[in-house]
């Protein structure tokens, strides 16, 4: 029922396509030759630290900024240079940018009225949208009389009511407290599934990106380091930047000793050689191996080695009780610090855990270790 | 003890302002009201006769100047608004790091005294000046045409002299608008005229109202521009009051005219406030219906 204007859109072409899009502000390279396809109906997230170019990218899709070079295509149509009001996109701003002089209802009706939609249709569509975000009773209020979460919902309704081809969200939950943010994440995801519109979501919050997205583009210094699903980005970060930005990861430096086809052998500086998927690495290259803290198995160094898993040895530097788990920092022989998360499943086992200064062994299953290459060499689509 | 002190603090803070208003507003106002109802001359002295007829005569004799004052003030205010809005808009949204420098340029001429600025307009609009000769050359002005000593000159002078009072509140109101608000307007399929008419102007209304009042009120009582740039045919009520006071020493009529001017301005301002809504005047939130 909510497919709205999507029916007539060209089949086969991606919802959003960026072709070599570059944006320079004076000497500053905000976005560097970025190419990207976003599929129709996808919840796509641009994730990265502030200044990485994610918001600039979004603004170029919206039409608030013109790319210095490159093209922006929406549903196969070149919209580069078109003003915002001629693009089938709508934006949810970080500051919401609700019109303070208009009621909630009139804020939501603004876009439909500018498009010359019938008064009756405007009324019913606004009512429907306000119901979707649960603000029917607040229709006559002014934005300033609403809470932050309610204002956020108005901003969403005001954009969504137009049934854009692409909805652009610029850190829409950034101003809210943690609890509300979690709640709205779920709600946003539900609404996205309900309306089936392409969402392009900008955030610096990796957890938010992992929870909500179908695919994530991790950006750094104007380039995309990795574009993949949340699981891939988390489990198999492509570059040291991605590994460091998303979650806590343990990076062990080493050298690629051999690479043939899909597999690569990596000799870690701690002396252990591991076998991983190659990811385009070539022999002789410096690289890192990454293991997530919860994938490491911690045991005392003097305990017998079990099941022949690859392992490294080190000394416990600190242990921290986190409630659901205990977090250890272990210093390896080559001075690499490793974070290990041991779940507190069994109280008596927890009592026997090693303490600071104890020599320990860290083991992992082979499928949990991955090669990570230096940044800016990521494969972008 | 601290409690009494803190509860008295607001009054203590109000006191200088209240004192100021009492000495320089309430007392003169009372004195003026009193003298407007007296009769007599400066030589014989004035005595209280409750002579309300002075008001009736004043309106009868000077209705032309009263009307002209409001006409000139209204025209000047309108022209000032038309000049100021785009200027303030560009400075606020496009000024970037030059904002303050541009604002300084706007108020720079006003570092020079009012009288000197108006006198310099005499030179600018002079019959032998380059503007008049230029306008004559291109045929916009007839051979015997002039700018000085016309109503155009008076209105231009008033507009020029009160321009900062329009620009500054407008700028302050526009500058406060989040540029994202404009982007939201464009994003929601608004063209430039929609964004300006339906987003910028309504949000900036308190600034527009403030600018209009700050320009209109002093402009209606102005006499310097009519004196220096006009002719007897362009005298405003300010000129009449000034000459009644200082030249003819007809204090009762001068005081009565001052009151009439004040009451008329008050009535107009109240009507205007009603028209645009009190919310626009104060910038406060209106309760939902």
XYZ file of C-alpha atoms in Angstrom:
670
model
C 0.000 0.000 0.000
C 2.900 2.296 0.573
C 4.752 1.754 -2.618
C 3.671 5.230 -3.678
C 5.686 6.463 -6.604
C 8.119 3.572 -6.658
C 6.258 1.609 -9.296
C 7.334 3.748 -12.213
C 10.996 3.780 -11.351
C 13.416 2.249 -13.743
C 14.024 -1.368 -12.937
C 17.599 -2.537 -12.789
C 19.284 0.722 -11.944
C 20.389 1.165 -8.348
C 18.479 3.536 -6.091
C 21.563 5.696 -5.586
C 24.712 5.569 -7.674
C 27.768 7.683 -7.015
C 30.322 7.780 -9.802
C 33.748 9.087 -8.880
C 32.225 11.742 -6.655
C 34.769 14.193 -5.297
C 34.168 17.202 -3.088
C 36.847 19.718 -2.245
C 36.393 22.672 0.109
C 39.328 24.884 -0.783
C 42.348 22.705 -0.114
C 40.419 20.219 1.976
C 39.454 16.988 0.259
C 36.158 16.075 1.925
C 35.196 13.232 -0.395
C 37.737 11.591 -2.670
C 36.586 9.919 -5.910
C 33.869 7.922 -4.237
C 31.935 5.313 -6.194
C 29.052 3.449 -4.689
C 25.797 1.690 -5.567
C 22.928 1.561 -3.102
C 20.141 -0.869 -3.899
C 16.461 -0.084 -3.781
C 14.876 -0.622 -0.376
C 18.240 -0.999 1.285
C 19.067 0.358 4.728
C 22.488 1.697 3.896
C 24.758 3.326 6.451
C 27.686 5.662 5.971
C 29.773 5.141 9.072
C 32.890 6.982 10.107
C 34.453 9.479 12.481
C 33.603 13.179 12.206
C 35.246 14.784 9.214
C 35.389 11.540 7.234
C 33.100 12.928 4.515
C 29.968 10.942 5.322
C 27.727 13.963 5.834
C 29.172 15.710 2.771
C 28.377 12.604 0.745
C 24.804 12.634 2.034
C 24.463 16.344 1.267
C 25.574 15.741 -2.305
C 22.841 13.149 -2.704
C 20.305 15.592 -1.204
C 21.428 18.425 -3.486
C 22.719 20.775 -0.766
C 26.257 20.491 -2.121
C 27.452 20.046 -5.672
C 30.269 17.586 -6.244
C 33.520 19.083 -7.499
C 33.806 16.080 -9.792
C 31.745 13.008 -10.540
C 28.079 12.210 -10.951
C 25.145 11.450 -8.673
C 22.414 9.203 -10.093
C 19.059 8.470 -8.514
C 17.161 5.548 -10.021
C 19.374 5.812 -13.065
C 18.743 9.532 -13.626
C 21.672 11.899 -13.457
C 20.718 14.502 -10.845
C 24.153 16.147 -10.548
C 23.604 19.898 -10.379
C 19.849 19.646 -9.805
C 18.650 21.753 -6.851
C 17.303 19.950 -3.790
C 13.669 20.741 -4.561
C 13.901 18.892 -7.865
C 15.270 15.671 -6.366
C 13.135 12.736 -5.184
C 14.972 12.706 -1.875
C 14.033 13.935 1.572
C 16.246 14.554 4.535
C 16.001 14.074 8.281
C 18.429 16.577 9.774
C 20.505 16.052 12.866
C 19.095 19.257 14.366
C 15.665 18.247 12.935
C 15.300 21.765 11.426
C 11.574 21.746 12.154
C 9.799 24.976 11.249
C 9.193 26.627 14.628
C 6.321 28.806 13.431
C 4.253 25.893 12.130
C 2.319 23.236 14.007
C 3.405 19.611 13.819
C 0.675 18.988 11.276
C 1.727 21.898 9.071
C 5.361 20.896 9.293
C 4.474 17.469 7.955
C 2.195 18.939 5.287
C 4.871 21.351 4.007
C 6.389 19.111 1.341
C 3.063 17.830 0.031
C 1.693 21.368 -0.251
C 4.744 22.538 -2.182
C 4.161 19.689 -4.613
C 0.629 20.935 -5.187
C -1.108 17.867 -3.784
C -4.884 18.166 -3.238
C -5.868 19.589 0.112
C -7.884 16.487 1.017
C -5.024 14.158 0.126
C -2.595 16.254 2.122
C -4.831 15.995 5.168
C -5.227 12.232 4.993
C -1.585 11.532 4.211
C -0.412 13.781 7.043
C -2.808 12.060 9.439
C -1.613 8.645 8.305
C 2.021 9.593 8.741
C 1.471 11.117 12.175
C -0.230 7.915 13.208
C 2.717 5.882 11.970
C 5.071 7.814 14.245
C 2.542 7.941 17.093
C 2.010 11.705 17.199
C -1.654 12.019 16.282
C -2.462 13.778 19.542
C 0.379 16.266 19.112
C -0.767 17.416 15.647
C -1.694 20.940 16.734
C 1.387 21.550 18.855
C 4.426 23.594 17.987
C 7.771 21.766 17.677
C 9.181 23.549 20.729
C 6.441 22.075 22.899
C 7.610 18.544 22.110
C 10.336 16.404 23.636
C 13.478 15.608 21.682
C 12.225 12.169 20.736
C 8.910 13.570 19.559
C 10.654 16.239 17.488
C 12.747 13.524 15.913
C 9.551 11.671 14.951
C 8.071 14.828 13.427
C 11.223 15.269 11.344
C 10.896 11.678 10.169
C 7.206 12.038 9.358
C 7.812 15.333 7.547
C 10.303 13.622 5.244
C 8.585 10.252 4.858
C 5.149 11.640 4.050
C 6.507 12.651 0.643
C 7.359 9.024 -0.160
C 10.794 9.929 -1.510
C 12.786 7.511 -3.626
C 15.543 7.836 -1.055
C 15.338 8.982 2.551
C 18.525 10.612 3.818
C 19.159 10.607 7.557
C 22.001 12.684 8.974
C 22.777 11.386 12.483
C 19.064 11.602 13.269
C 19.425 10.126 16.747
C 22.582 11.970 17.699
C 20.901 14.442 20.037
C 18.961 11.852 22.041
C 19.886 9.965 25.178
C 20.949 6.355 24.991
C 17.698 4.712 26.018
C 15.582 6.716 23.607
C 18.147 6.143 20.891
C 17.870 2.378 21.271
C 14.093 2.587 21.162
C 14.083 4.769 18.068
C 16.602 2.524 16.320
C 14.113 -0.297 16.496
C 11.305 1.981 15.406
C 13.266 3.383 12.461
C 14.086 -0.103 11.283
C 10.419 -1.111 11.544
C 9.294 1.941 9.598
C 11.907 1.328 6.927
C 10.664 -2.229 6.417
C 7.095 -0.988 6.396
C 7.559 1.665 3.718
C 10.275 -0.116 1.753
C 12.098 3.109 0.889
C 15.873 3.245 0.455
C 17.381 4.705 3.629
C 20.812 6.288 3.550
C 21.844 6.737 7.140
C 24.830 8.706 8.386
C 26.248 7.965 11.810
C 29.495 7.816 13.744
C 28.017 5.277 16.153
C 29.259 1.840 15.126
C 26.789 0.002 17.316
C 23.896 1.875 15.717
C 25.250 1.026 12.280
C 25.622 -2.657 13.141
C 22.095 -2.957 14.554
C 20.184 -1.214 11.806
C 21.964 -1.553 8.498
C 21.671 -3.958 5.607
C 25.048 -2.723 4.443
C 27.611 -0.385 5.937
C 30.164 1.769 4.168
C 32.964 2.568 6.577
C 34.502 5.905 5.604
C 37.759 7.513 6.553
C 39.314 10.694 5.160
C 36.916 10.904 2.249
C 37.283 7.329 1.037
C 35.361 4.146 1.694
C 37.439 1.553 3.495
C 34.907 -1.245 3.291
C 31.326 -1.767 2.084
C 29.675 -4.898 3.386
C 26.994 -6.214 5.684
C 27.283 -5.617 9.437
C 28.513 -9.154 10.122
C 31.255 -8.986 7.520
C 32.344 -5.530 8.612
C 32.511 -6.660 12.215
C 33.899 -10.152 11.763
C 36.160 -9.526 8.825
C 37.278 -5.897 8.815
C 39.091 -5.162 5.569
C 41.562 -2.607 6.889
C 43.201 -1.697 10.168
C 41.041 1.424 10.203
C 37.818 -0.566 10.037
C 39.109 -3.033 12.606
C 39.954 -0.187 14.975
C 36.802 1.812 14.381
C 34.288 -0.968 14.772
C 34.297 -2.632 18.122
C 37.434 -3.549 20.016
C 39.835 -5.547 17.945
C 43.151 -7.130 18.466
C 45.599 -6.383 15.701
C 48.728 -8.490 15.558
C 51.364 -7.213 13.137
C 53.097 -9.599 10.787
C 54.236 -10.305 7.270
C 52.535 -12.198 4.478
C 54.832 -15.109 3.722
C 52.779 -16.666 0.977
C 49.560 -15.957 -0.835
C 47.993 -18.188 -3.403
C 44.423 -17.837 -4.542
C 42.106 -17.364 -1.603
C 44.470 -18.257 1.185
C 47.406 -16.440 2.685
C 49.980 -17.385 5.281
C 50.834 -14.635 7.718
C 53.820 -14.853 10.027
C 53.089 -12.784 13.104
C 55.864 -10.834 14.794
C 55.217 -12.945 17.888
C 56.514 -15.928 15.885
C 53.269 -17.760 15.200
C 52.221 -18.374 11.579
C 48.524 -18.229 10.798
C 46.576 -19.135 7.697
C 43.787 -16.774 6.638
C 41.723 -15.759 3.653
C 43.886 -13.719 1.303
C 41.753 -10.636 0.569
C 44.082 -9.558 -2.197
C 47.226 -9.631 -0.064
C 50.507 -10.527 -1.704
C 53.611 -12.170 -0.338
C 56.103 -9.876 1.387
C 53.460 -7.326 2.342
C 53.169 -6.059 5.927
C 49.698 -6.762 7.317
C 47.841 -7.459 10.509
C 45.835 -10.380 11.784
C 42.662 -9.468 13.638
C 40.775 -11.431 16.308
C 37.805 -10.064 18.246
C 38.170 -10.112 22.075
C 35.266 -12.520 22.572
C 36.788 -15.014 20.099
C 39.960 -15.501 22.137
C 40.273 -18.397 24.562
C 42.293 -17.576 27.634
C 44.123 -20.218 29.626
C 47.065 -20.310 32.011
C 50.350 -20.842 30.202
C 51.190 -23.878 32.334
C 47.966 -25.683 31.482
C 48.288 -28.313 28.769
C 47.493 -27.054 25.290
C 44.171 -28.275 24.034
C 43.024 -29.242 20.542
C 45.977 -27.799 18.624
C 44.411 -24.414 17.976
C 46.822 -21.631 17.012
C 47.847 -19.663 20.069
C 50.133 -16.935 21.318
C 51.550 -16.403 24.794
C 51.747 -13.344 26.969
C 51.337 -11.885 30.425
C 48.150 -10.515 31.968
C 48.496 -6.797 32.432
C 45.100 -6.064 33.935
C 41.699 -7.608 34.449
C 38.445 -5.709 34.736
C 35.125 -7.074 35.981
C 32.371 -5.858 33.594
C 29.383 -7.719 35.009
C 28.512 -9.980 32.108
C 32.163 -10.627 31.351
C 35.692 -10.083 32.580
C 38.003 -8.113 30.338
C 41.721 -8.874 30.280
C 44.541 -6.963 28.701
C 47.345 -9.331 27.780
C 50.767 -8.122 26.646
C 52.357 -10.402 24.050
C 56.079 -11.062 23.590
C 56.327 -8.502 20.775
C 54.620 -5.964 23.116
C 51.270 -6.080 21.266
C 48.411 -5.504 23.716
C 45.488 -7.916 23.313
C 42.018 -7.467 24.785
C 40.238 -10.651 25.822
C 36.632 -10.973 26.930
C 35.791 -13.961 29.114
C 32.044 -14.388 29.741
C 31.067 -14.710 33.385
C 29.009 -17.835 32.827
C 30.292 -19.833 35.761
C 31.119 -18.178 39.074
C 33.562 -20.831 40.228
C 35.393 -20.686 36.908
C 35.599 -16.926 37.299
C 37.270 -17.347 40.681
C 40.013 -19.421 39.049
C 40.787 -16.857 36.320
C 44.374 -15.616 36.164
C 45.291 -12.240 37.611
C 47.747 -9.488 36.736
C 51.270 -10.780 36.170
C 50.215 -14.347 35.354
C 51.591 -15.869 32.140
C 48.728 -16.920 29.879
C 48.018 -18.394 26.477
C 45.532 -16.983 23.968
C 44.073 -19.436 21.469
C 41.519 -19.021 18.699
C 39.678 -21.083 16.152
C 41.181 -20.620 12.722
C 37.983 -19.205 11.184
C 38.057 -16.326 13.640
C 41.332 -14.828 12.508
C 41.481 -12.610 9.452
C 44.053 -10.698 7.557
C 43.704 -6.931 7.683
C 45.507 -4.705 5.248
C 46.623 -1.113 5.601
C 43.917 1.564 5.043
C 43.022 3.144 1.705
C 43.493 -0.067 -0.191
C 39.960 -1.219 0.445
C 37.970 -2.685 -2.397
C 34.992 -0.419 -2.972
C 32.264 -2.425 -4.592
C 18.730 37.413 56.046
C 20.095 36.087 52.789
C 16.517 35.255 51.901
C 15.347 38.815 52.277
C 18.331 40.004 50.373
C 17.745 37.657 47.475
C 14.038 38.463 47.380
C 14.840 42.155 47.214
C 17.475 41.703 44.543
C 15.104 41.893 41.540
C 13.761 45.215 42.794
C 17.247 46.512 43.391
C 18.133 45.584 39.820
C 14.982 47.258 38.516
C 15.518 50.431 40.522
C 17.950 52.302 38.205
C 15.700 51.697 35.207
C 12.572 52.697 37.074
C 14.271 55.795 38.389
C 15.382 56.695 34.883
C 11.863 56.247 33.541
C 10.439 58.326 36.377
C 12.818 61.249 35.955
C 13.081 61.321 32.186
C 9.715 59.971 31.106
C 6.967 60.188 33.713
C 7.857 63.620 35.086
C 8.276 65.372 31.694
C 5.117 63.664 30.492
C 3.211 65.025 33.432
C 4.710 68.473 32.932
C 3.763 68.415 29.248
C 0.226 67.290 29.995
C -0.123 70.090 32.484
C 1.175 72.804 30.200
C -0.929 71.625 27.281
C -4.040 72.524 29.295
C -2.811 75.958 30.377
C -3.317 79.296 28.644
C -1.178 82.419 28.555
C 2.083 83.612 27.045
C 5.688 83.334 28.022
C 5.695 86.979 29.164
C 2.524 86.900 31.270
C 3.047 83.364 32.457
C 0.792 80.343 32.022
C -2.153 79.511 34.212
C -4.146 76.310 34.427
C -7.520 76.771 32.727
C -8.214 73.149 31.632
C -8.274 74.496 28.094
C -8.997 71.346 26.065
C -9.796 73.525 23.088
C -6.024 73.745 22.438
C -6.129 70.086 21.293
C -9.064 70.672 18.977
C -7.421 73.757 17.451
C -4.093 71.982 17.069
C -5.638 69.129 15.104
C -7.669 71.566 13.000
C -4.707 73.814 12.197
C -2.068 71.156 11.644
C -3.985 68.178 10.275
C -2.058 68.541 7.010
C 1.351 68.251 8.733
C 0.163 65.383 10.909
C -1.029 63.448 7.916
C 2.172 64.227 5.999
C 4.300 63.026 8.911
C 2.637 59.644 8.919
C 2.736 59.434 5.149
C 6.467 60.190 5.014
C 7.213 57.920 7.970
C 5.233 55.056 6.443
C 6.887 55.454 3.038
C 10.361 55.700 4.568
C 9.733 52.628 6.695
C 8.536 50.665 3.697
C 11.520 51.699 1.563
C 13.904 50.963 4.431
C 12.366 47.493 4.781
C 12.688 46.815 1.058
C 16.332 47.904 1.101
C 17.212 46.216 4.386
C 15.722 42.756 4.006
C 17.859 41.562 1.081
C 20.897 43.255 2.586
C 20.427 41.658 6.009
C 19.614 38.321 4.342
C 22.809 38.316 2.303
C 24.938 39.347 5.279
C 23.322 36.740 7.538
C 23.389 33.766 5.168
C 26.139 34.566 2.680
C 28.375 36.834 4.736
C 30.547 34.000 6.025
C 33.583 35.398 7.770
C 32.886 38.884 6.403
C 29.636 39.175 8.400
C 31.011 41.525 11.032
C 32.943 43.604 8.528
C 29.806 44.050 6.409
C 27.762 45.007 9.460
C 30.393 47.528 10.408
C 30.126 49.046 6.926
C 26.374 49.359 7.439
C 26.716 51.311 10.670
C 29.943 53.138 9.797
C 28.218 56.302 8.451
C 26.379 56.544 11.744
C 29.575 57.263 13.592
C 29.086 60.754 12.160
C 26.455 62.951 13.751
C 22.921 62.955 12.412
C 22.982 66.640 11.553
C 26.189 66.464 9.550
C 24.959 63.443 7.611
C 21.733 65.206 6.731
C 23.624 68.357 5.777
C 25.851 66.309 3.486
C 22.700 65.148 1.729
C 22.055 68.809 0.956
C 25.327 68.809 -0.965
C 24.606 65.476 -2.637
C 21.137 66.550 -3.803
C 22.211 70.114 -4.595
C 20.923 71.718 -7.821
C 24.524 71.985 -9.055
C 25.460 68.549 -7.732
C 26.486 65.655 -9.953
C 23.377 63.565 -9.206
C 21.006 66.257 -10.445
C 23.119 66.942 -13.530
C 23.390 63.219 -14.233
C 19.619 62.730 -13.924
C 19.113 65.722 -16.217
C 21.538 64.293 -18.767
C 19.742 60.967 -18.961
C 16.424 62.785 -19.031
C 14.968 61.484 -15.794
C 14.800 65.022 -14.486
C 13.492 68.038 -16.451
C 15.673 71.096 -17.141
C 14.247 72.998 -14.193
C 13.878 69.854 -12.082
C 15.522 69.561 -8.714
C 15.925 67.037 -5.950
C 16.628 69.260 -3.010
C 13.557 70.833 -1.428
C 11.197 68.118 -2.585
C 9.235 65.495 -0.697
C 11.461 62.886 -2.391
C 14.483 64.431 -0.703
C 12.783 64.410 2.708
C 11.672 60.781 2.368
C 15.086 59.759 1.094
C 16.732 61.531 4.000
C 14.493 59.890 6.587
C 14.985 56.465 4.972
C 18.732 56.900 4.996
C 18.922 58.179 8.537
C 16.884 55.371 10.062
C 18.185 52.517 7.918
C 20.374 50.945 10.632
C 17.370 50.738 12.935
C 15.795 48.526 10.308
C 18.856 46.527 9.284
C 20.146 45.621 12.720
C 17.020 43.958 14.160
C 16.409 42.264 10.814
C 19.947 40.962 10.741
C 19.713 39.764 14.344
C 16.530 37.848 13.534
C 17.845 36.346 10.289
C 21.212 35.455 11.722
C 19.538 33.305 14.375
C 17.877 31.110 11.757
C 19.606 27.752 11.390
C 20.721 27.436 7.722
C 19.421 23.851 7.933
C 15.960 25.395 8.184
C 16.391 26.835 4.689
C 17.768 23.542 3.430
C 14.768 21.759 4.899
C 12.558 24.157 2.937
C 14.354 23.376 -0.317
C 14.456 19.685 0.527
C 10.664 19.694 0.941
C 10.199 20.884 -2.639
C 10.145 24.596 -1.817
C 11.463 27.022 -4.403
C 13.350 30.111 -3.325
C 10.180 32.203 -3.036
C 8.508 29.473 -0.932
C 11.504 29.196 1.357
C 11.756 32.962 1.827
C 8.010 33.558 2.072
C 7.032 30.553 4.142
C 10.116 29.869 6.215
C 12.445 32.859 6.479
C 9.940 35.722 6.746
C 7.663 34.046 9.317
C 10.592 33.064 11.505
C 12.120 36.550 11.186
C 8.823 38.336 11.906
C 9.810 39.544 15.393
C 12.848 41.206 13.807
C 10.766 42.727 11.030
C 8.255 44.098 13.538
C 11.029 45.505 15.709
C 12.671 47.145 12.697
C 9.401 48.651 11.504
C 8.627 50.114 14.927
C 12.147 51.401 15.520
C 12.069 53.134 12.134
C 8.486 54.314 12.003
C 8.205 55.831 15.469
C 11.173 58.213 15.322
C 10.521 58.913 11.629
C 7.007 60.168 12.394
C 8.407 62.706 14.831
C 11.422 63.694 12.732
C 11.947 67.339 11.815
C 15.608 67.558 10.808
C 15.162 66.036 7.351
C 12.148 68.207 6.502
C 14.019 71.238 7.806
C 17.250 70.667 5.898
C 16.074 68.872 2.765
C 12.502 70.098 2.350
C 10.474 73.267 1.847
C 7.564 74.857 3.739
C 5.378 72.584 1.622
C 6.980 69.489 3.136
C 6.910 70.423 6.833
C 6.163 67.603 9.190
C 4.552 67.742 12.600
C 7.994 67.688 14.213
C 8.799 70.984 12.529
C 5.587 72.500 13.815
C 6.239 71.379 17.382
C 9.804 72.626 17.183
C 8.805 76.068 15.924
C 5.856 76.367 18.352
C 8.234 75.678 21.207
C 11.384 77.504 20.269
C 10.278 80.259 17.933
C 6.742 81.172 18.894
C 6.936 79.957 22.508
C 3.374 78.734 22.246
C 4.031 76.016 24.802
C 0.450 74.770 25.231
C -0.019 74.081 21.494
C 3.429 72.485 21.205
C 2.695 70.229 24.179
C -0.754 69.361 22.877
C 0.688 68.469 19.460
C 3.314 66.267 21.116
C 0.559 64.410 22.921
C -1.511 64.065 19.783
C 1.497 62.653 17.929
C 2.233 60.245 20.748
C -1.360 59.028 20.946
C -1.625 58.577 17.190
C 1.621 56.575 17.129
C 0.400 54.458 20.033
C -2.878 53.751 18.256
C -1.067 52.817 15.052
C 1.432 50.585 16.873
C -1.341 48.810 18.744
C -3.294 48.277 15.529
C -0.128 46.947 13.885
C 0.583 44.644 16.823
C -2.949 43.308 16.629
C -2.534 42.719 12.934
C 0.747 40.782 13.147
C -0.075 39.168 16.487
C 1.562 39.659 19.848
C 3.663 36.555 19.316
C 5.503 38.321 16.536
C 6.149 41.305 18.783
C 7.713 39.390 21.600
C 8.851 36.269 19.791
C 7.057 34.238 22.455
C 5.278 30.982 21.870
C 1.589 31.073 21.260
C -0.408 28.491 23.148
C -1.999 25.898 20.882
C -5.695 26.356 20.234
